[in-house]
Amino acid sequence: MHRFANPARFLKLARPLTAATLALGFALTTAALWWGLFRAPPDYLQGESVRIMYLHVPTAWISMGAYLGLGITGIAVLVWKHPLAEVALEALAPVGAVYAGVCLLTGSIWGRPTWGTWWVWDGRLTSMLVLFFLYLGVVALAGAFDERSRGARAAAVLAIVGLVNLPIIKFSVEWWNTLHQPASITLKGSSIHPDMLYPLLTSAGGLGLLMAAAVLMRMRAIIAEQRIAARRARLAGDAA
Amino acid sequence: MKPKHQRLALAGAAVAALGVAAALALPALKDQAAYFYAPADVVAKGVTPGQAIRLGGLVEKGSIERSADGLTIHFRVTDRLETVPVAYTGIVPDLFREGQGMIADGRFDDGGTFRAETLLAKHDENYMPPEVAKAIERAEAAAKARPEK
């Protein structure tokens, strides 16, 4: 891991990786949405509104997976104090917030015709809202300090504490009575018909790659900003 | 121990402590965090008439009856252990139908009927095209018809 933690080496790898993930992510997401929105069958009960699933479920998975990554990055920030981990933490949080936000919005739009309500305070919906706020909290805390790495360390603590929320989201539908249905895809198999499952998995792959591309772009931009700031400081020092 | 290892141990201990605390606290919240009571909970807990609760369960097959005014419906909600009668006046969600889940806010009247004020349909985890659902229905009907032959 330390081999890639060198910013110069990271940049050398990130440049082609950004282009690759962006292109493949766009292609897969476009294909999956076309597949899901126009080709996949309607549901026997939900009718056409089932198509919201092709955006809702992948963003839910990815925002949870990305939070796991954020927590691990937080541990790397506190334990190894590596500058690149701080950059990754700062780069990942807003993108994760967008995915969690899309998940909540699409879920709400689906809930209105299906359940008969935009929102309820059941275990799954509430814990997912907490995940969204955790992302926002990490973004706010990381930006709340003049010194970048102090902000990153504070945000890292919050990111690690927030890891507790992940199993709560996952198991909320099993521990408690909720309006939200339990998981359709488990280790035992899937209760989603293959005609719907394949576009769903494709969408998850595409949206995951798009998130990777966005995070890589943000990491490169933050590193560039840091270099500009360092050079400015050096020039100001030479002039004095 | 190097400072780095110390920090790693500290972070690991903190995550473990958080995890244990959550694992102990959350299942204990079962009652408070439950979004609704199932009919069996209602019977076990002895809900008194007039007490506002949220009831959830499956709409029993063949139990939906529309009253003469066309707005009020009566049906039975079951969790396969207990069954309670429910009355609701108003427009029901699209997914409200027999054999599916529902959640209602309301209170029991003195006659033991649950007077629902709001009614939500609950969706289950099954997703399939209409043709598949029809095929399953046909297969189930055929399986039911067989012993009578």
Short mmCIF file of C-alpha atoms in Angstrom, two decimals:
data_model
loop_
_atom_site.label_atom_id
_atom_site.label_comp_id
_atom_site.label_asym_id
_atom_site.label_seq_id
_atom_site.Cartn_x
_atom_site.Cartn_y
_atom_site.Cartn_z
CA MET A 1 0.00 0.00 0.00
CA HIS A 2 2.85 2.35 0.80
CA ARG A 3 4.14 1.99 -2.72
CA PHE A 4 1.03 3.76 -4.05
CA ALA A 5 0.85 6.24 -1.20
CA ASN A 6 3.52 8.37 -2.85
CA PRO A 7 1.67 11.33 -4.44
CA ALA A 8 3.92 11.40 -7.53
CA ARG A 9 3.39 7.70 -8.13
CA PHE A 10 -0.31 8.08 -7.40
CA LEU A 11 -0.64 10.85 -9.98
CA LYS A 12 1.15 8.78 -12.60
CA LEU A 13 -1.35 5.97 -12.03
CA ALA A 14 -4.41 8.18 -11.49
CA ARG A 15 -4.20 10.03 -14.79
CA PRO A 16 -4.93 7.03 -17.08
CA LEU A 17 -7.19 5.47 -14.44
CA THR A 18 -9.43 8.56 -14.41
CA ALA A 19 -9.98 8.39 -18.15
CA ALA A 20 -10.59 4.64 -18.07
CA THR A 21 -13.09 4.67 -15.19
CA LEU A 22 -14.88 7.70 -16.60
CA ALA A 23 -15.29 6.23 -20.09
CA LEU A 24 -16.28 2.76 -18.91
CA GLY A 25 -18.52 4.19 -16.18
CA PHE A 26 -20.39 6.41 -18.64
CA ALA A 27 -20.79 3.57 -21.13
CA LEU A 28 -22.04 1.06 -18.53
CA THR A 29 -24.37 3.52 -16.79
CA THR A 30 -25.90 4.69 -20.07
CA ALA A 31 -26.40 1.09 -21.19
CA ALA A 32 -27.84 0.05 -17.83
CA LEU A 33 -30.28 2.96 -17.64
CA TRP A 34 -31.47 2.37 -21.21
CA TRP A 35 -31.83 -1.32 -20.39
CA GLY A 36 -33.63 -0.65 -17.13
CA LEU A 37 -35.84 2.21 -18.26
CA PHE A 38 -36.86 0.93 -21.70
CA ARG A 39 -36.09 -2.77 -22.08
CA ALA A 40 -36.64 -4.38 -18.68
CA PRO A 41 -40.19 -5.57 -17.87
CA PRO A 42 -42.51 -3.70 -15.49
CA ASP A 43 -43.17 -5.25 -12.08
CA TYR A 44 -46.32 -7.31 -11.46
CA LEU A 45 -47.36 -5.07 -8.55
CA GLN A 46 -45.43 -1.80 -8.83
CA GLY A 47 -45.85 -1.46 -12.58
CA GLU A 48 -43.51 1.05 -14.20
CA SER A 49 -42.37 2.68 -10.96
CA VAL A 50 -40.11 -0.33 -10.37
CA ARG A 51 -37.67 1.33 -12.80
CA ILE A 52 -36.61 3.76 -10.07
CA MET A 53 -34.83 0.75 -8.58
CA TYR A 54 -32.12 0.95 -11.26
CA LEU A 55 -30.91 4.21 -9.72
CA HIS A 56 -32.05 3.79 -6.11
CA VAL A 57 -30.53 0.43 -5.24
CA PRO A 58 -27.05 0.98 -6.81
CA THR A 59 -26.69 4.39 -5.15
CA ALA A 60 -27.68 2.81 -1.82
CA TRP A 61 -25.07 0.03 -2.19
CA ILE A 62 -22.35 2.36 -3.42
CA SER A 63 -22.92 5.06 -0.82
CA MET A 64 -22.63 2.40 1.90
CA GLY A 65 -19.57 0.81 0.33
CA ALA A 66 -17.98 4.23 -0.12
CA TYR A 67 -18.59 5.00 3.54
CA LEU A 68 -16.74 1.84 4.49
CA GLY A 69 -13.88 3.19 2.35
CA LEU A 70 -14.18 6.56 4.09
CA GLY A 71 -13.88 4.92 7.52
CA ILE A 72 -10.84 2.90 6.46
CA THR A 73 -9.31 6.08 4.99
CA GLY A 74 -10.02 7.76 8.31
CA ILE A 75 -8.06 5.04 10.12
CA ALA A 76 -5.20 5.53 7.64
CA VAL A 77 -5.26 9.30 8.31
CA LEU A 78 -5.02 8.83 12.09
CA VAL A 79 -2.64 5.88 12.19
CA TRP A 80 -0.23 6.47 9.27
CA LYS A 81 -0.78 10.23 9.01
CA HIS A 82 -0.19 9.97 5.31
CA PRO A 83 -0.98 13.12 3.26
CA LEU A 84 -2.54 11.08 0.46
CA ALA A 85 -5.02 9.51 2.89
CA GLU A 86 -6.08 13.01 3.92
CA VAL A 87 -6.57 13.90 0.27
CA ALA A 88 -8.64 10.74 -0.28
CA LEU A 89 -10.83 11.48 2.75
CA GLU A 90 -11.51 15.00 1.53
CA ALA A 91 -12.15 13.81 -2.03
CA LEU A 92 -14.47 10.92 -1.17
CA ALA A 93 -16.90 12.54 1.29
CA PRO A 94 -18.84 14.94 -1.00
CA VAL A 95 -19.17 12.29 -3.74
CA GLY A 96 -20.54 9.83 -1.18
CA ALA A 97 -22.97 12.49 0.02
CA VAL A 98 -24.29 12.93 -3.53
CA TYR A 99 -24.85 9.17 -3.90
CA ALA A 100 -26.61 8.94 -0.52
CA GLY A 101 -28.71 11.98 -1.47
CA VAL A 102 -29.73 10.41 -4.80
CA CYS A 103 -30.65 7.22 -2.95
CA LEU A 104 -32.89 9.13 -0.51
CA LEU A 105 -34.52 11.23 -3.24
CA THR A 106 -35.27 8.34 -5.58
CA GLY A 107 -36.51 6.27 -2.64
CA SER A 108 -38.89 9.04 -1.68
CA ILE A 109 -40.20 9.33 -5.25
CA TRP A 110 -40.72 5.56 -5.32
CA GLY A 111 -42.39 5.52 -1.91
CA ARG A 112 -45.14 7.95 -2.86
CA PRO A 113 -46.90 5.73 -5.43
CA THR A 114 -45.86 2.41 -3.85
CA TRP A 115 -46.38 2.91 -0.13
CA GLY A 116 -48.58 5.97 -0.28
CA THR A 117 -46.11 8.28 1.47
CA TRP A 118 -42.97 10.29 0.64
CA TRP A 119 -41.29 9.56 3.94
CA VAL A 120 -41.67 7.61 7.17
CA TRP A 121 -39.34 7.45 10.16
CA ASP A 122 -38.72 3.73 10.08
CA GLY A 123 -35.36 2.11 10.87
CA ARG A 124 -34.07 1.82 7.31
CA LEU A 125 -35.03 5.30 6.09
CA THR A 126 -33.81 7.00 9.24
CA SER A 127 -30.44 5.21 9.32
CA MET A 128 -29.92 6.03 5.64
CA LEU A 129 -30.65 9.70 6.38
CA VAL A 130 -28.06 9.50 9.17
CA LEU A 131 -25.53 8.19 6.61
CA PHE A 132 -26.23 11.23 4.42
CA PHE A 133 -25.70 13.56 7.40
CA LEU A 134 -22.49 11.72 8.35
CA TYR A 135 -21.11 12.42 4.88
CA LEU A 136 -22.11 16.09 5.20
CA GLY A 137 -20.54 16.20 8.66
CA VAL A 138 -17.24 14.84 7.33
CA VAL A 139 -17.29 17.43 4.53
CA ALA A 140 -18.03 20.27 6.97
CA LEU A 141 -15.49 19.16 9.56
CA ALA A 142 -12.72 18.67 6.98
CA GLY A 143 -13.26 22.24 5.81
CA ALA A 144 -13.63 23.80 9.24
CA PHE A 145 -9.91 24.28 9.96
CA ASP A 146 -7.39 26.66 8.42
CA GLU A 147 -4.81 23.93 8.50
CA ARG A 148 -5.81 21.20 6.09
CA SER A 149 -4.43 18.20 7.94
CA ARG A 150 -6.04 19.21 11.25
CA GLY A 151 -9.40 19.29 9.46
CA ALA A 152 -8.69 15.89 7.94
CA ARG A 153 -7.84 14.40 11.35
CA ALA A 154 -11.04 15.74 12.92
CA ALA A 155 -13.09 14.48 9.97
CA ALA A 156 -11.33 11.10 10.22
CA VAL A 157 -12.57 10.63 13.79
CA LEU A 158 -16.15 11.32 12.69
CA ALA A 159 -15.78 9.01 9.68
CA ILE A 160 -14.58 6.16 11.94
CA VAL A 161 -17.32 6.68 14.53
CA GLY A 162 -19.88 6.71 11.71
CA LEU A 163 -18.86 3.18 10.68
CA VAL A 164 -21.25 1.95 13.39
CA ASN A 165 -24.12 3.14 11.20
CA LEU A 166 -23.32 0.70 8.35
CA PRO A 167 -24.47 -2.51 10.07
CA ILE A 168 -27.46 -0.56 11.41
CA ILE A 169 -28.54 0.29 7.86
CA LYS A 170 -27.91 -3.24 6.67
CA PHE A 171 -29.74 -5.03 9.47
CA SER A 172 -32.42 -2.39 10.23
CA VAL A 173 -34.91 -4.33 8.13
CA GLU A 174 -34.19 -7.53 10.08
CA TRP A 175 -33.89 -6.23 13.64
CA TRP A 176 -36.92 -4.02 13.57
CA ASN A 177 -40.31 -3.87 11.91
CA THR A 178 -39.89 -1.39 9.08
CA LEU A 179 -41.96 -0.12 6.20
CA HIS A 180 -38.98 -0.72 3.93
CA GLN A 181 -38.83 -4.26 2.57
CA PRO A 182 -35.99 -6.64 3.53
CA ALA A 183 -33.07 -7.32 1.20
CA SER A 184 -33.94 -8.96 -2.12
CA ILE A 185 -30.40 -10.11 -2.83
CA THR A 186 -28.87 -12.26 -0.12
CA LEU A 187 -26.24 -15.00 0.07
CA LYS A 188 -29.06 -17.48 -0.53
CA GLY A 189 -29.98 -15.91 -3.85
CA SER A 190 -32.09 -13.19 -5.37
CA SER A 191 -35.83 -12.62 -5.30
CA ILE A 192 -35.49 -10.22 -8.23
CA HIS A 193 -36.27 -11.74 -11.59
CA PRO A 194 -33.13 -12.09 -13.80
CA ASP A 195 -34.66 -9.73 -16.42
CA MET A 196 -34.52 -7.01 -13.76
CA LEU A 197 -31.44 -8.21 -11.87
CA TYR A 198 -28.97 -7.94 -14.77
CA PRO A 199 -29.67 -4.28 -15.62
CA LEU A 200 -29.56 -3.58 -11.87
CA LEU A 201 -26.09 -5.12 -11.51
CA THR A 202 -24.88 -3.35 -14.67
CA SER A 203 -26.09 -0.05 -13.27
CA ALA A 204 -24.27 -0.73 -10.01
CA GLY A 205 -21.05 -1.40 -11.92
CA GLY A 206 -21.40 1.74 -14.03
CA LEU A 207 -22.31 4.04 -11.15
CA GLY A 208 -19.48 2.57 -9.07
CA LEU A 209 -16.97 3.35 -11.82
CA LEU A 210 -18.37 6.87 -12.13
CA MET A 211 -17.84 7.37 -8.42
CA ALA A 212 -14.25 6.12 -8.75
CA ALA A 213 -13.70 8.59 -11.60
CA ALA A 214 -15.14 11.49 -9.61
CA VAL A 215 -13.00 10.65 -6.56
CA LEU A 216 -9.83 10.33 -8.67
CA MET A 217 -10.54 13.68 -10.34
CA ARG A 218 -11.12 15.34 -6.98
CA MET A 219 -7.96 13.81 -5.51
CA ARG A 220 -5.89 15.10 -8.44
CA ALA A 221 -7.47 18.54 -8.13
CA ILE A 222 -6.77 18.68 -4.37
CA ILE A 223 -3.13 17.62 -4.89
CA ALA A 224 -2.78 20.31 -7.58
CA GLU A 225 -4.27 22.90 -5.21
CA GLN A 226 -1.85 21.89 -2.48
CA ARG A 227 1.09 22.22 -4.88
CA ILE A 228 -0.06 25.67 -5.97
CA ALA A 229 -0.40 26.75 -2.35
CA ALA A 230 3.08 25.39 -1.56
CA ARG A 231 4.63 27.15 -4.56
CA ARG A 232 2.88 30.43 -3.67
CA ALA A 233 4.21 30.18 -0.14
CA ARG A 234 7.73 29.54 -1.48
CA LEU A 235 7.56 32.50 -3.90
CA ALA A 236 6.27 34.76 -1.15
CA GLY A 237 9.19 33.61 1.00
CA ASP A 238 11.71 34.35 -1.81
CA ALA A 239 10.26 37.85 -2.36
CA ALA A 240 10.51 38.77 1.30
CA MET B 1 5.83 -0.12 20.46
CA LYS B 2 6.29 2.52 17.83
CA PRO B 3 3.87 5.48 17.99
CA LYS B 4 2.33 4.30 14.73
CA HIS B 5 1.50 0.91 16.24
CA GLN B 6 0.18 2.61 19.33
CA ARG B 7 -2.21 4.68 17.20
CA LEU B 8 -3.24 1.59 15.26
CA ALA B 9 -4.01 -0.29 18.48
CA LEU B 10 -5.92 2.71 19.79
CA ALA B 11 -7.98 3.06 16.61
CA GLY B 12 -8.67 -0.68 16.60
CA ALA B 13 -9.76 -0.62 20.25
CA ALA B 14 -12.02 2.38 19.62
CA VAL B 15 -13.74 0.71 16.66
CA ALA B 16 -14.16 -2.53 18.64
CA ALA B 17 -15.61 -0.68 21.64
CA LEU B 18 -18.04 1.22 19.41
CA GLY B 19 -19.08 -2.00 17.73
CA VAL B 20 -19.73 -3.79 21.01
CA ALA B 21 -21.68 -0.81 22.39
CA ALA B 22 -23.84 -0.70 19.28
CA ALA B 23 -24.33 -4.47 19.27
CA LEU B 24 -25.58 -4.31 22.85
CA ALA B 25 -27.73 -1.21 22.49
CA LEU B 26 -29.49 -1.76 19.19
CA PRO B 27 -31.27 -5.09 19.70
CA ALA B 28 -32.37 -3.70 23.09
CA LEU B 29 -34.13 -0.92 21.19
CA LYS B 30 -36.34 -3.47 19.47
CA ASP B 31 -39.55 -2.13 21.00
CA GLN B 32 -38.75 1.56 20.68
CA ALA B 33 -37.34 1.34 17.17
CA ALA B 34 -40.12 -0.88 15.80
CA TYR B 35 -42.08 1.04 13.23
CA PHE B 36 -45.26 -0.93 13.83
CA TYR B 37 -46.86 -3.66 15.95
CA ALA B 38 -47.86 -6.94 14.36
CA PRO B 39 -51.22 -8.45 15.41
CA ALA B 40 -49.39 -10.91 17.69
CA ASP B 41 -47.62 -7.96 19.43
CA VAL B 42 -50.99 -6.29 19.92
CA VAL B 43 -52.39 -9.37 21.64
CA ALA B 44 -49.23 -10.01 23.69
CA LYS B 45 -48.88 -6.40 24.86
CA GLY B 46 -52.57 -5.90 25.64
CA VAL B 47 -53.14 -2.66 23.73
CA THR B 48 -56.08 -0.80 25.26
CA PRO B 49 -58.89 0.67 23.11
CA GLY B 50 -58.26 4.31 22.25
CA GLN B 51 -54.47 3.98 22.49
CA ALA B 52 -52.80 5.27 19.32
CA ILE B 53 -50.62 2.60 17.71
CA ARG B 54 -49.30 1.61 14.32
CA LEU B 55 -50.43 -1.79 13.13
CA GLY B 56 -48.68 -3.78 10.41
CA GLY B 57 -49.32 -7.13 8.80
CA LEU B 58 -50.62 -8.98 5.79
CA VAL B 59 -54.09 -8.25 4.41
CA GLU B 60 -55.83 -11.60 4.74
CA LYS B 61 -56.91 -13.12 1.42
CA GLY B 62 -60.62 -12.75 0.74
CA SER B 63 -61.19 -10.40 3.66
CA ILE B 64 -61.59 -7.02 1.95
CA GLU B 65 -65.18 -5.77 2.00
CA ARG B 66 -66.34 -2.40 0.72
CA SER B 67 -69.19 -0.85 2.63
CA ALA B 68 -72.24 0.73 1.01
CA ASP B 69 -70.83 4.29 1.09
CA GLY B 70 -68.03 3.13 -1.23
CA LEU B 71 -65.34 4.83 0.86
CA THR B 72 -65.00 2.64 3.92
CA ILE B 73 -63.32 -0.72 3.63
CA HIS B 74 -63.17 -3.51 6.15
CA PHE B 75 -60.50 -6.18 6.09
CA ARG B 76 -58.52 -8.43 8.41
CA VAL B 77 -54.81 -8.09 9.09
CA THR B 78 -52.83 -11.16 10.03
CA ASP B 79 -49.27 -12.14 10.92
CA ARG B 80 -50.25 -15.83 10.68
CA LEU B 81 -50.38 -16.00 14.50
CA GLU B 82 -53.14 -13.54 15.28
CA THR B 83 -55.72 -11.72 13.16
CA VAL B 84 -57.39 -8.38 13.83
CA PRO B 85 -60.26 -6.65 11.96
CA VAL B 86 -59.50 -3.22 10.49
CA ALA B 87 -61.73 -0.46 9.14
CA TYR B 88 -60.45 2.42 7.01
CA THR B 89 -62.20 5.32 5.31
CA GLY B 90 -60.38 6.98 2.44
CA ILE B 91 -58.35 6.33 -0.68
CA VAL B 92 -56.05 3.32 -0.46
CA PRO B 93 -52.57 3.19 -2.10
CA ASP B 94 -52.24 1.35 -5.43
CA LEU B 95 -50.38 -1.52 -3.86
CA PHE B 96 -52.96 -2.15 -1.18
CA ARG B 97 -54.41 -5.56 -2.00
CA GLU B 98 -55.15 -8.95 -0.50
CA GLY B 99 -52.12 -11.02 0.40
CA GLN B 100 -49.86 -7.95 0.56
CA GLY B 101 -48.49 -6.11 3.56
CA MET B 102 -49.95 -2.92 4.98
CA ILE B 103 -49.24 -0.51 7.82
CA ALA B 104 -51.90 1.64 9.43
CA ASP B 105 -51.99 4.36 12.11
CA GLY B 106 -55.03 4.35 14.33
CA ARG B 107 -56.64 2.94 17.46
CA PHE B 108 -58.88 0.07 18.49
CA ASP B 109 -62.52 0.85 19.21
CA ASP B 110 -64.39 -0.81 22.06
CA GLY B 111 -65.63 -3.53 19.71
CA GLY B 112 -62.05 -4.66 18.97
CA THR B 113 -61.94 -3.25 15.44
CA PHE B 114 -58.86 -1.24 14.53
CA ARG B 115 -59.96 2.16 13.18
CA ALA B 116 -57.19 3.18 10.78
CA GLU B 117 -56.57 6.88 10.18
CA THR B 118 -53.76 6.51 7.65
CA LEU B 119 -53.04 3.48 5.52
CA LEU B 120 -49.74 2.60 3.80
CA ALA B 121 -49.04 -0.36 1.54
CA LYS B 122 -45.93 -2.37 2.31
CA HIS B 123 -43.97 -3.83 -0.54
CA ASP B 124 -42.15 -7.15 -0.19
CA GLU B 125 -38.75 -8.10 -1.56
CA ASN B 126 -40.07 -9.89 -4.66
CA TYR B 127 -39.62 -8.27 -8.06
CA MET B 128 -40.91 -10.01 -11.17
CA PRO B 129 -42.54 -9.28 -14.51
CA PRO B 130 -46.37 -9.62 -14.68
CA GLU B 131 -46.15 -12.73 -16.89
CA VAL B 132 -44.03 -14.52 -14.30
CA ALA B 133 -46.44 -13.57 -11.53
CA LYS B 134 -49.33 -14.91 -13.62
CA ALA B 135 -47.46 -18.14 -14.32
CA ILE B 136 -46.83 -18.62 -10.60
CA GLU B 137 -50.50 -17.94 -9.87
CA ARG B 138 -51.55 -20.51 -12.49
CA ALA B 139 -49.13 -23.08 -11.10
CA GLU B 140 -50.43 -22.50 -7.57
CA ALA B 141 -54.03 -22.82 -8.74
CA ALA B 142 -53.17 -26.03 -10.56
CA ALA B 143 -51.45 -27.41 -7.48
CA LYS B 144 -54.51 -26.59 -5.41
CA ALA B 145 -56.87 -28.17 -7.94
CA ARG B 146 -54.94 -31.44 -8.15
CA PRO B 147 -56.07 -33.23 -4.94
CA GLU B 148 -59.71 -32.75 -5.91
CA LYS B 149 -59.36 -34.76 -9.09
#
